[in-house]
């Protein structure tokens, strides 16, 4: 998906927190590498995207946060709002027969060429920080990432115990098994967000939900890695990936996107990069 920001049309590239941190703290290497690779060609430039969760994660680190505000106030970019807002908009578009677009319902675009506060990255987040109710709501959601990580670890352990008790192989919970449960899992999780969909929903038209559910499945059942709160964040932000052109993320999540390409058609042309691709 491309997006018009100001007078120019851009591809969209999603950055995870590690990519943002790398770009703004190593400006002579990764920052320069990012700009030269994705922004130097004006006819085919990428506008970086990040989520509100990434911003909240960076805020406690004042030095890095200030560098983030300064760097991204100089180029066109985009902040994506909460997971619930994306799911709500996607379901609304599906039920109304409309195409999903990234607009003001789920994101805010920034450009240094417009003087209004909501177009300036630094001023936007300075103003957001003053909105105590909004900040509290977002911070409370981020705080749940720790309990979610624990819950997912417990789910993994319970499943393993159940399989062992029944003398079943642990690897039977594979991608083939996941696909048989995908629709029911998506409907259930949307209900957890307070979003109702008909039982006959065509999940082909809900790629945001599909991407996040698959990311969660792989993180729980396809690895023995300890699940951390920032893993939950990576899974949350993955929901917008079907609607961007490219992503820069860590190796594990990059592999998840590569696997998802095989059955989520909206990912077919997704460009997948890791930090080594921007380091000079």
XYZ file of N, CA and C in Angstrom:
840
model
N 0.845 -1.188 0.000
C 0.000 0.000 0.000
C 0.883 1.242 0.000
N 0.568 2.174 -0.864
C 1.281 3.441 -0.907
C 0.425 4.502 -0.237
N 1.041 5.615 0.142
C 0.301 6.669 0.834
C 0.797 8.035 0.408
N -0.152 8.936 0.229
C 0.174 10.318 -0.108
C 0.418 11.083 1.188
N 1.632 11.603 1.351
C 1.968 12.432 2.501
C 2.446 13.765 1.955
N 1.698 14.817 2.247
C 1.978 16.094 1.614
C 1.680 15.985 0.126
N 2.653 16.333 -0.704
C 2.450 16.287 -2.151
C 3.061 15.044 -2.787
N 3.674 14.179 -1.982
C 4.408 13.049 -2.527
C 3.781 11.715 -2.144
N 3.965 10.747 -3.025
C 3.435 9.398 -2.843
C 4.567 8.482 -2.365
N 4.334 7.766 -1.265
C 5.385 6.949 -0.672
C 4.949 5.494 -0.505
N 5.943 4.591 -0.623
C 5.751 3.257 -0.095
C 5.853 3.367 1.423
N 5.344 2.367 2.138
C 5.386 2.391 3.595
C 6.282 1.275 4.108
N 7.190 1.609 5.040
C 8.079 0.606 5.629
C 7.943 0.661 7.146
N 7.548 -0.462 7.751
C 7.319 -0.536 9.185
C 8.622 -0.845 9.919
N 8.894 -0.074 10.967
C 10.096 -0.266 11.785
C 9.703 -0.783 13.159
N 10.421 -1.788 13.665
C 10.192 -2.185 15.050
C 11.080 -1.325 15.948
N 10.959 -1.500 17.265
C 11.676 -0.624 18.194
C 13.185 -0.741 18.025
N 13.682 -1.956 17.800
C 15.131 -2.131 17.617
C 15.630 -1.369 16.391
N 14.846 -1.394 15.316
C 15.233 -0.671 14.102
C 15.236 0.836 14.354
N 14.210 1.330 15.044
C 14.153 2.760 15.367
C 15.369 3.155 16.204
N 15.639 2.360 17.240
C 16.767 2.661 18.130
C 18.091 2.652 17.360
N 18.252 1.687 16.481
C 19.474 1.581 15.685
C 19.641 2.794 14.767
N 18.569 3.220 14.141
C 18.609 4.339 13.192
C 18.958 5.652 13.883
N 18.339 5.910 15.036
C 18.503 7.225 15.671
C 19.745 7.319 16.555
N 20.310 6.182 16.983
C 21.507 6.242 17.829
C 22.789 6.031 17.035
N 22.675 5.464 15.843
C 23.839 5.269 14.971
C 23.595 5.979 13.643
N 23.407 7.297 13.728
C 22.998 8.054 12.539
C 24.049 8.042 11.438
N 25.333 7.942 11.808
C 26.378 7.942 10.779
C 26.480 6.603 10.049
N 25.871 5.563 10.632
C 25.913 4.238 10.006
C 24.503 3.789 9.621
N 23.736 3.326 10.615
C 22.406 2.797 10.308
C 21.441 3.887 9.865
N 21.513 5.058 10.507
C 20.636 6.151 10.094
C 20.899 6.563 8.663
N 22.175 6.724 8.347
C 22.564 7.074 6.985
C 22.225 5.947 6.022
N 22.471 4.698 6.475
C 22.162 3.548 5.628
C 20.683 3.438 5.316
N 19.858 3.719 6.319
C 18.410 3.678 6.116
C 17.989 4.730 5.096
N 18.443 5.959 5.270
C 18.047 7.043 4.360
C 18.526 6.783 2.939
N 19.761 6.305 2.805
C 20.298 6.068 1.459
C 19.580 4.926 0.754
N 19.209 3.906 1.507
C 18.575 2.740 0.884
C 17.099 2.964 0.593
N 16.395 3.670 1.504
C 14.935 3.734 1.388
C 14.389 5.129 1.104
N 15.251 6.135 1.121
C 14.712 7.488 0.972
C 15.410 8.319 -0.089
N 16.530 7.818 -0.599
C 17.332 8.634 -1.521
C 16.651 8.816 -2.871
N 15.922 7.803 -3.337
C 15.268 7.881 -4.651
C 13.900 8.528 -4.486
N 13.773 9.780 -4.891
C 12.538 10.526 -4.648
C 11.334 9.930 -5.365
N 11.564 9.225 -6.477
C 10.451 8.652 -7.240
C 9.982 7.322 -6.660
N 10.779 6.739 -5.747
C 10.412 5.439 -5.172
C 10.811 5.392 -3.698
N 10.507 6.479 -2.977
C 10.916 6.598 -1.585
C 9.940 5.869 -0.661
N 10.454 5.471 0.503
C 9.651 4.816 1.530
C 9.449 5.786 2.693
N 8.224 5.875 3.180
C 7.968 6.625 4.408
C 7.993 5.647 5.575
N 8.844 5.866 6.571
C 8.891 4.956 7.713
C 7.619 5.029 8.549
N 7.188 3.868 9.045
C 6.035 3.773 9.935
C 6.495 3.178 11.255
N 5.863 3.597 12.316
C 6.070 2.991 13.625
C 4.733 3.044 14.351
N 4.606 2.306 15.417
C 3.325 2.269 16.121
C 3.390 3.067 17.408
N 2.231 3.348 17.944
C 2.153 4.087 19.200
C 2.838 3.317 20.316
N 2.863 1.979 20.200
C 3.509 1.153 21.222
C 5.025 1.359 21.217
N 5.612 1.490 20.021
C 7.048 1.752 19.923
C 7.398 3.066 20.606
N 6.558 4.072 20.398
C 6.811 5.392 20.981
C 6.753 5.322 22.505
N 5.736 4.651 23.028
C 5.595 4.505 24.477
C 6.790 3.753 25.056
N 7.283 2.752 24.322
C 8.430 1.975 24.793
C 9.690 2.836 24.870
N 9.835 3.802 23.952
C 11.034 4.637 23.919
C 10.985 5.777 24.934
N 9.805 6.208 25.335
C 9.667 7.402 26.177
C 10.499 7.384 27.456
N 10.615 6.260 28.174
C 11.407 6.294 29.418
C 12.898 6.536 29.197
N 13.385 6.326 27.977
C 14.811 6.501 27.668
C 14.991 7.878 27.022
N 15.131 8.901 27.853
C 15.036 10.281 27.409
C 15.969 10.616 26.254
N 17.212 10.186 26.339
C 18.184 10.518 25.303
C 17.772 9.922 23.954
N 17.424 8.636 23.976
C 17.009 7.974 22.732
C 15.700 8.559 22.222
N 14.781 8.844 23.147
C 13.480 9.398 22.751
C 13.647 10.761 22.074
N 14.516 11.610 22.622
C 14.758 12.922 22.011
C 15.370 12.768 20.624
N 16.288 11.825 20.477
C 16.885 11.575 19.162
C 15.833 11.066 18.178
N 14.930 10.223 18.671
C 13.822 9.722 17.846
C 12.968 10.888 17.348
N 12.583 11.792 18.244
C 11.739 12.931 17.855
C 12.448 13.818 16.846
N 13.731 14.068 17.069
C 14.480 14.942 16.160
C 14.625 14.304 14.780
N 14.993 13.044 14.742
C 15.228 12.370 13.458
C 13.947 12.300 12.636
N 12.866 11.848 13.252
C 11.641 11.624 12.485
C 10.808 12.895 12.291
N 11.290 14.014 12.822
C 10.650 15.300 12.522
C 11.211 15.914 11.252
N 12.256 15.279 10.689
C 12.899 15.839 9.499
C 12.475 15.154 8.205
N 11.706 14.042 8.324
C 11.304 13.300 7.130
C 9.825 12.922 7.222
N 9.169 12.704 6.093
C 7.787 12.212 6.134
C 7.740 10.834 6.790
N 6.799 10.632 7.692
C 6.658 9.346 8.364
C 5.229 9.199 8.881
N 4.984 8.110 9.592
C 3.620 7.758 9.946
C 3.605 7.032 11.284
N 2.680 7.403 12.182
C 2.482 6.634 13.403
C 1.142 5.910 13.296
N 1.155 4.624 13.608
C -0.053 3.796 13.564
C -0.585 3.664 14.980
N -1.913 3.761 15.109
C -2.535 3.749 16.430
C -2.663 2.321 16.979
N -3.568 2.116 17.905
C -3.654 0.857 18.640
C -4.139 -0.311 17.774
N -3.837 -1.519 18.241
C -4.283 -2.734 17.569
C -5.800 -2.748 17.432
N -6.498 -2.386 18.500
C -7.964 -2.411 18.455
C -8.499 -1.504 17.354
N -7.898 -0.334 17.175
C -8.370 0.588 16.135
C -8.183 -0.020 14.745
N -7.098 -0.765 14.549
C -6.849 -1.421 13.258
C -7.863 -2.521 13.023
N -8.081 -3.363 14.034
C -9.057 -4.450 13.900
C -10.462 -3.906 13.664
N -10.841 -2.867 14.402
C -12.172 -2.277 14.230
C -12.353 -1.772 12.804
N -11.346 -1.071 12.311
C -11.450 -0.493 10.963
C -11.484 -1.591 9.908
N -10.674 -2.627 10.092
C -10.644 -3.716 9.122
C -11.991 -4.427 9.060
N -12.575 -4.702 10.219
C -13.881 -5.376 10.257
C -14.961 -4.475 9.660
N -14.934 -3.186 9.979
C -15.909 -2.251 9.407
C -15.831 -2.254 7.887
N -14.623 -2.185 7.358
C -14.443 -2.175 5.901
C -14.952 -3.475 5.294
N -14.690 -4.598 5.952
C -15.165 -5.897 5.457
C -16.691 -5.938 5.429
N -17.320 -5.544 6.511
C -18.782 -5.615 6.601
C -19.468 -4.635 5.645
N -18.790 -3.514 5.364
C -19.362 -2.508 4.467
C -18.924 -2.689 3.016
N -18.088 -3.702 2.762
C -17.633 -3.964 1.402
C -16.685 -2.920 0.859
N -15.945 -2.273 1.749
C -15.001 -1.233 1.344
C -13.568 -1.764 1.395
N -12.691 -1.095 0.660
C -11.267 -1.426 0.728
C -10.656 -0.762 1.957
N -9.773 -1.479 2.626
C -9.081 -0.941 3.794
C -7.990 0.005 3.323
N -7.964 1.198 3.899
C -6.888 2.148 3.619
C -6.368 2.687 4.949
N -5.111 3.037 4.961
C -4.535 3.654 6.150
C -4.892 5.133 6.127
N -5.778 5.531 7.034
C -6.238 6.919 7.073
C -6.243 7.405 8.515
N -6.895 8.519 8.750
C -6.908 9.131 10.068
C -7.587 8.315 11.146
N -8.330 7.281 10.763
C -8.948 6.414 11.754
C -7.908 5.575 12.517
N -6.803 5.265 11.843
C -5.839 4.340 12.448
C -4.406 4.871 12.463
N -4.173 6.062 11.911
C -2.790 6.545 11.825
C -2.760 8.063 11.691
N -1.572 8.622 11.883
C -1.353 10.050 11.674
C -0.054 10.224 10.892
N -0.118 10.986 9.831
C 1.056 11.216 8.987
C 1.763 12.503 9.397
N 3.092 12.488 9.277
C 3.908 13.656 9.601
C 4.719 14.068 8.377
N 4.911 15.358 8.231
C 5.799 15.873 7.189
C 6.381 17.203 7.655
N 7.670 17.425 7.451
C 8.281 18.692 7.877
C 7.844 19.882 7.026
N 7.111 19.618 5.948
C 6.724 20.694 5.029
C 5.426 21.387 5.429
N 4.721 20.856 6.437
C 3.478 21.468 6.916
C 3.691 21.929 8.348
N 3.279 23.132 8.673
C 3.598 23.737 9.961
C 2.624 23.361 11.076
N 1.469 22.797 10.761
C 0.491 22.459 11.799
C 1.055 21.402 12.742
N 0.675 21.519 14.035
C 1.235 20.632 15.057
C 1.007 19.158 14.773
N -0.176 18.806 14.242
C -0.463 17.378 14.042
C 0.321 16.789 12.871
N 1.008 17.642 12.079
C 1.874 17.145 11.009
C 3.336 17.101 11.430
N 3.637 17.640 12.606
C 5.014 17.659 13.110
C 5.178 16.558 14.144
N 6.091 15.634 13.882
C 6.270 14.472 14.749
C 6.547 14.885 16.195
N 7.483 15.781 16.393
C 7.860 16.166 17.746
C 6.716 16.839 18.479
N 6.056 17.792 17.833
C 4.958 18.510 18.481
C 3.768 17.592 18.747
N 3.522 16.656 17.840
C 2.411 15.717 18.010
C 2.580 14.906 19.287
N 3.790 14.350 19.482
C 4.011 13.501 20.657
C 4.188 14.323 21.933
N 4.668 15.553 21.810
C 4.701 16.432 22.986
C 3.285 16.731 23.457
N 2.390 16.999 22.513
C 0.991 17.246 22.854
C 0.314 15.980 23.388
N 0.647 14.836 22.791
C 0.068 13.582 23.249
C 0.457 13.302 24.696
N 1.707 13.605 25.038
C 2.192 13.354 26.398
C 1.433 14.174 27.434
N 0.835 15.276 27.000
C 0.070 16.134 27.919
C -1.358 15.624 28.120
N -1.795 14.726 27.241
C -3.150 14.161 27.344
C -3.094 12.984 28.319
N -3.327 13.270 29.583
C -3.122 12.262 30.622
C -4.030 11.052 30.463
N -5.258 11.265 30.023
C -6.185 10.136 29.859
C -5.721 9.208 28.747
N -5.349 9.800 27.602
C -4.857 9.004 26.479
C -3.597 8.246 26.863
N -2.654 8.939 27.490
C -1.398 8.304 27.886
C -1.643 7.158 28.863
N -2.538 7.366 29.800
C -2.832 6.325 30.782
C -3.419 5.093 30.112
N -4.321 5.313 29.147
C -4.942 4.189 28.441
C -3.915 3.370 27.666
N -3.025 4.067 26.951
C -2.015 3.370 26.159
C -1.007 2.668 27.068
N -0.564 3.361 28.109
C 0.405 2.775 29.033
C -0.177 1.556 29.745
N -1.463 1.622 30.073
C -2.109 0.465 30.711
C -2.145 -0.731 29.778
N -2.361 -0.460 28.480
C -2.351 -1.557 27.512
C -0.949 -2.158 27.412
N 0.067 -1.300 27.379
C 1.447 -1.784 27.292
C 1.806 -2.606 28.530
N 1.287 -2.200 29.688
C 1.558 -2.944 30.923
C 1.010 -4.365 30.869
N -0.036 -4.582 30.064
C -0.610 -5.935 29.960
C 0.295 -6.890 29.193
N 1.290 -6.349 28.482
C 2.166 -7.213 27.678
C 2.899 -8.229 28.549
N 3.257 -7.831 29.768
C 3.968 -8.737 30.664
C 3.080 -9.914 31.067
N 1.833 -9.629 31.435
C 0.922 -10.711 31.830
C 0.555 -11.576 30.636
N 0.472 -10.978 29.448
C 0.197 -11.762 28.238
C 1.353 -12.724 27.959
N 2.569 -12.231 28.112
C 3.740 -13.093 27.885
C 3.711 -14.287 28.832
N 3.383 -14.037 30.083
C 3.292 -15.124 31.071
C 2.168 -16.089 30.710
N 1.030 -15.543 30.310
C -0.111 -16.379 29.933
C 0.231 -17.273 28.749
N 0.963 -16.727 27.772
C 1.332 -17.521 26.590
C 2.329 -18.615 26.962
N 3.257 -18.295 27.855
C 4.198 -19.321 28.332
C 3.427 -20.454 29.015
N 2.463 -20.083 29.860
C 1.667 -21.092 30.563
C 0.856 -21.929 29.592
N 0.337 -21.298 28.554
C -0.438 -22.023 27.538
C 0.451 -23.059 26.845
N 1.666 -22.647 26.520
C 2.622 -23.572 25.893
C 2.892 -24.772 26.806
N 3.127 -24.486 28.086
C 3.439 -25.552 29.038
C 2.251 -26.493 29.238
N 1.043 -25.946 29.314
C -0.143 -26.792 29.487
C -0.347 -27.704 28.288
N -0.107 -27.155 27.089
C -0.273 -27.949 25.870
C 0.736 -29.093 25.841
N 1.980 -28.806 26.199
C 3.013 -29.850 26.214
C 2.672 -30.953 27.216
N 2.202 -30.571 28.396
C 1.823 -31.565 29.405
C 0.673 -32.445 28.915
N -0.301 -31.819 28.265
C -1.450 -32.560 27.753
C -1.021 -33.568 26.693
N -0.138 -33.134 25.784
C 0.328 -34.030 24.722
C 1.138 -35.185 25.297
N 2.005 -34.881 26.259
C 2.813 -35.943 26.878
C 1.932 -36.944 27.611
N 0.901 -36.438 28.295
C 0.007 -37.321 29.043
C -0.733 -38.283 28.117
N -0.978 -37.833 26.881
C -1.684 -38.666 25.911
C -0.726 -39.365 24.946
N 0.584 -39.275 25.247
C 1.620 -39.929 24.436
C 1.555 -39.483 22.968
N 1.327 -38.173 22.802
C 1.267 -37.592 21.461
C 2.532 -36.776 21.207
N 2.975 -36.709 19.955
C 4.205 -35.954 19.642
C 3.992 -34.446 19.826
N 4.997 -33.785 20.371
C 4.897 -32.343 20.601
C 4.775 -31.565 19.298
N 5.357 -32.105 18.223
C 5.351 -31.371 16.955
C 4.032 -31.493 16.187
N 3.024 -32.103 16.795
C 1.737 -32.189 16.098
C 1.029 -30.822 16.068
N 1.436 -29.917 16.987
C 0.897 -28.551 16.957
C 1.733 -27.771 15.948
N 1.460 -28.005 14.676
C 2.238 -27.395 13.603
C 1.379 -26.426 12.797
N 1.944 -25.913 11.702
C 1.215 -24.941 10.898
C -0.050 -25.532 10.290
N 0.002 -26.800 9.932
C -1.190 -27.462 9.384
C -2.307 -27.486 10.423
N -1.950 -27.812 11.660
C -2.925 -27.799 12.753
C -3.463 -26.384 12.963
N -2.558 -25.396 12.945
C -2.968 -24.007 13.148
C -4.032 -23.587 12.144
N -3.848 -23.982 10.901
C -4.779 -23.552 9.857
C -6.196 -24.080 10.114
N -6.307 -25.232 10.772
C -7.646 -25.778 11.076
C -8.322 -24.983 12.191
N -7.527 -24.282 12.993
C -8.075 -23.526 14.124
C -8.122 -22.020 13.864
N -7.570 -21.580 12.739
C -7.346 -20.153 12.511
C -8.615 -19.316 12.626
N -9.663 -19.703 11.935
C -10.881 -18.891 11.906
C -11.504 -18.752 13.284
N -11.648 -19.859 13.989
C -12.249 -19.816 15.326
C -11.423 -18.966 16.277
N -10.103 -19.059 16.160
C -9.211 -18.284 17.034
C -9.351 -16.795 16.756
N -9.444 -16.420 15.479
C -9.595 -15.013 15.112
C -10.912 -14.453 15.647
N -11.997 -15.192 15.468
C -13.302 -14.731 15.961
C -13.266 -14.535 17.473
N -12.655 -15.496 18.176
C -12.568 -15.408 19.636
C -11.751 -14.202 20.077
N -10.607 -13.982 19.434
C -9.760 -12.866 19.847
C -10.385 -11.515 19.505
N -11.101 -11.427 18.384
C -11.804 -10.181 18.066
C -12.862 -9.889 19.126
N -13.521 -10.919 19.595
C -14.510 -10.740 20.665
C -13.841 -10.227 21.938
N -12.600 -10.670 22.201
C -11.861 -10.171 23.363
C -11.584 -8.679 23.259
N -11.543 -8.163 22.027
C -11.368 -6.729 21.801
C -12.718 -6.009 21.728
N -13.811 -6.740 21.956
C -15.142 -6.144 21.890
C -15.643 -5.963 20.473
N -15.101 -6.750 19.534
C -15.471 -6.633 18.116
C -16.187 -7.915 17.695
N -17.422 -7.784 17.250
C -18.206 -8.951 16.834
C -18.166 -9.102 15.321
N -18.028 -10.330 14.875
C -18.093 -10.643 13.447
C -19.017 -11.842 13.266
N -19.683 -11.958 12.125
C -20.547 -13.120 11.897
C -19.731 -14.407 11.822
N -20.347 -15.517 12.204
C -19.643 -16.804 12.181
C -19.193 -17.175 10.775
N -19.911 -16.668 9.774
C -19.553 -16.966 8.389
C -18.540 -16.000 7.799
N -17.830 -15.260 8.637
C -16.871 -14.271 8.166
C -15.815 -14.921 7.272
N -15.455 -14.206 6.208
C -14.392 -14.663 5.309
C -13.070 -14.067 5.803
N -12.276 -14.866 6.496
C -11.063 -14.324 7.102
C -10.022 -13.909 6.062
N -10.219 -14.302 4.821
C -9.344 -13.835 3.747
C -9.306 -12.313 3.723
N -10.421 -11.685 4.146
C -10.522 -10.229 4.120
C -10.109 -9.589 5.441
N -9.543 -10.378 6.349
C -9.086 -9.850 7.637
C -7.591 -10.173 7.836
N -6.746 -9.697 6.937
C -5.322 -10.058 7.024
C -4.628 -9.526 8.269
N -5.111 -8.426 8.849
C -4.482 -7.911 10.069
C -4.634 -8.921 11.200
N -5.861 -9.438 11.357
C -6.103 -10.456 12.381
C -5.315 -11.730 12.079
N -5.282 -12.126 10.818
C -4.583 -13.356 10.442
C -3.089 -13.246 10.759
N -2.522 -12.077 10.451
C -1.083 -11.906 10.672
C -0.750 -11.944 12.150
N -1.544 -11.267 12.976
C -1.239 -11.243 14.396
C -1.442 -12.621 15.029
N -2.509 -13.321 14.630
C -2.759 -14.647 15.198
C -1.639 -15.625 14.840
N -1.165 -15.556 13.602
C -0.092 -16.466 13.196
C 1.201 -16.129 13.922
N 1.486 -14.845 14.084
C 2.684 -14.436 14.831
C 2.637 -14.979 16.251
N 1.465 -14.899 16.858
C 1.301 -15.395 18.219
C 1.479 -16.910 18.268
N 0.883 -17.614 17.319
C 1.000 -19.073 17.273
C 2.462 -19.511 17.166
N 3.194 -18.898 16.252
C 4.590 -19.291 16.054
C 5.412 -19.019 17.311
N 5.178 -17.867 17.929
C 5.949 -17.508 19.117
C 5.668 -18.471 20.273
N 4.442 -18.961 20.378
C 4.104 -19.861 21.482
C 4.524 -21.298 21.194
N 4.186 -21.792 19.989
C 4.269 -23.232 19.750
C 5.405 -23.681 18.831
N 6.055 -22.743 18.138
C 7.099 -23.140 17.210
C 8.504 -22.838 17.722
N 8.600 -22.428 18.980
C 9.906 -22.150 19.564
C 9.832 -22.390 21.068
N 10.984 -22.670 21.652
C 11.067 -22.823 23.103
C 11.564 -21.537 23.757
N 11.750 -20.485 22.974
C 12.251 -19.223 23.514
C 11.336 -18.689 24.606
N 11.955 -18.163 25.662
C 11.184 -17.479 26.704
C 10.461 -16.294 26.076
N 9.184 -16.132 26.376
C 8.385 -15.059 25.786
C 8.449 -13.825 26.680
N 8.916 -12.718 26.115
C 9.095 -11.479 26.853
C 8.042 -10.452 26.427
N 7.834 -9.402 27.231
C 6.856 -8.369 26.871
C 7.110 -7.749 25.499
N 8.399 -7.566 25.135
C 8.658 -6.970 23.819
C 8.332 -7.937 22.677
N 8.298 -9.258 22.971
C 7.828 -10.221 21.975
C 6.330 -10.009 21.726
N 5.605 -9.745 22.804
C 4.168 -9.459 22.674
C 3.972 -8.209 21.823
N 4.823 -7.208 22.032
C 4.724 -5.983 21.236
C 4.972 -6.270 19.755
N 5.998 -7.075 19.449
C 6.272 -7.425 18.051
C 5.055 -8.083 17.408
N 4.388 -8.935 18.184
C 3.200 -9.627 17.676
C 2.056 -8.642 17.468
N 1.887 -7.718 18.404
C 0.819 -6.721 18.277
C 1.016 -5.866 17.015
N 2.241 -5.380 16.824
C 2.453 -4.463 15.702
C 2.426 -5.194 14.361
N 2.545 -6.522 14.385
C 2.543 -7.264 13.121
C 1.218 -7.148 12.384
N 0.155 -6.747 13.088
C -1.161 -6.708 12.445
C -1.232 -5.698 11.301
N -0.395 -4.666 11.311
C -0.460 -3.662 10.242
C 0.367 -4.070 9.026
N 1.171 -5.123 9.166
C 2.111 -5.510 8.107
C 1.424 -5.823 6.769
N 0.237 -6.448 6.742
C -0.399 -6.692 5.431
C -0.723 -5.420 4.648
N -0.643 -4.275 5.311
C -1.011 -3.022 4.661
C 0.177 -2.100 4.413
N 1.393 -2.604 4.607
C 2.579 -1.823 4.266
C 3.355 -2.546 3.169
N 4.351 -1.871 2.622
C 5.133 -2.454 1.525
C 6.363 -3.205 2.002
N 6.863 -2.809 3.171
C 8.119 -3.395 3.645
C 8.181 -3.317 5.160
N 9.112 -4.084 5.737
C 9.271 -4.103 7.189
C 10.739 -4.324 7.515
N 11.201 -3.665 8.594
C 12.521 -3.936 9.154
C 12.304 -4.445 10.568
N 12.754 -5.656 10.845
C 12.499 -6.270 12.139
C 13.618 -7.237 12.495
N 13.497 -7.877 13.668
C 14.520 -8.839 14.080
C 14.324 -10.164 13.340
N 15.337 -11.008 13.400
C 15.376 -12.207 12.559
C 14.197 -13.150 12.779
N 13.816 -13.350 14.033
C 12.734 -14.299 14.310
C 11.443 -13.848 13.653
N 11.075 -12.576 13.855
C 9.822 -12.080 13.283
C 9.908 -12.013 11.758
N 11.091 -11.758 11.229
C 11.269 -11.772 9.772
C 10.923 -13.145 9.209
N 11.342 -14.212 9.909
C 11.022 -15.572 9.463
C 9.523 -15.840 9.542
N 8.854 -15.268 10.554
C 7.399 -15.421 10.672
C 6.715 -14.820 9.444
N 7.153 -13.652 9.030
C 6.563 -13.009 7.853
C 6.812 -13.832 6.590
N 7.990 -14.422 6.490
C 8.301 -15.251 5.323
C 7.362 -16.455 5.249
N 7.091 -17.066 6.401
C 6.166 -18.201 6.445
C 4.744 -17.758 6.103
N 4.341 -16.613 6.632
C 2.973 -16.122 6.417
C 2.714 -15.774 4.959
N 3.772 -15.447 4.224
C 3.618 -15.152 2.800
C 2.948 -16.303 2.042
N 3.097 -17.537 2.541
C 2.592 -18.713 1.833
C 1.072 -18.839 1.883
N 0.428 -18.167 2.847
C -1.017 -18.343 2.931
C -1.808 -17.055 3.193
N -1.140 -15.935 3.392
C -1.831 -14.642 3.500
C -1.493 -13.846 2.240
N -2.402 -13.813 1.263
C -2.071 -13.240 -0.046
C -1.667 -11.769 0.001
N -2.145 -11.027 0.980
C -1.795 -9.598 1.068
C -0.325 -9.387 1.394
N 0.390 -10.450 1.771
C 1.814 -10.343 2.074
C 2.705 -10.737 0.895
N 2.098 -11.120 -0.197
C 2.850 -11.699 -1.314
C 4.015 -10.827 -1.760
N 3.818 -9.518 -1.805
C 4.870 -8.621 -2.291
C 5.605 -7.900 -1.163
N 5.383 -8.320 0.089
C 6.042 -7.676 1.221
C 7.556 -7.828 1.126
N 8.277 -6.731 1.306
C 9.736 -6.745 1.354
C 10.155 -6.869 2.826
N 11.014 -7.834 3.121
C 11.385 -8.122 4.501
C 12.875 -7.847 4.705
N 13.177 -6.976 5.670
C 14.559 -6.601 5.949
C 14.845 -6.780 7.444
N 16.145 -6.949 7.752
C 16.589 -6.984 9.146
C 17.634 -5.881 9.342
N 18.122 -5.736 10.565
C 19.026 -4.630 10.866
C 20.284 -4.638 10.014
N 20.746 -5.820 9.637
C 21.976 -5.868 8.822
C 21.799 -5.178 7.472
N 20.557 -5.035 7.031
C 20.288 -4.417 5.726
C 20.429 -2.909 5.758
N 20.486 -2.307 6.955
C 20.640 -0.860 7.018
C 21.981 -0.446 7.629
N 22.742 -1.435 8.098
C 24.041 -1.109 8.676
C 25.074 -0.929 7.571
N 25.865 0.109 7.667
C 26.898 0.357 6.651
C 28.263 -0.090 7.151
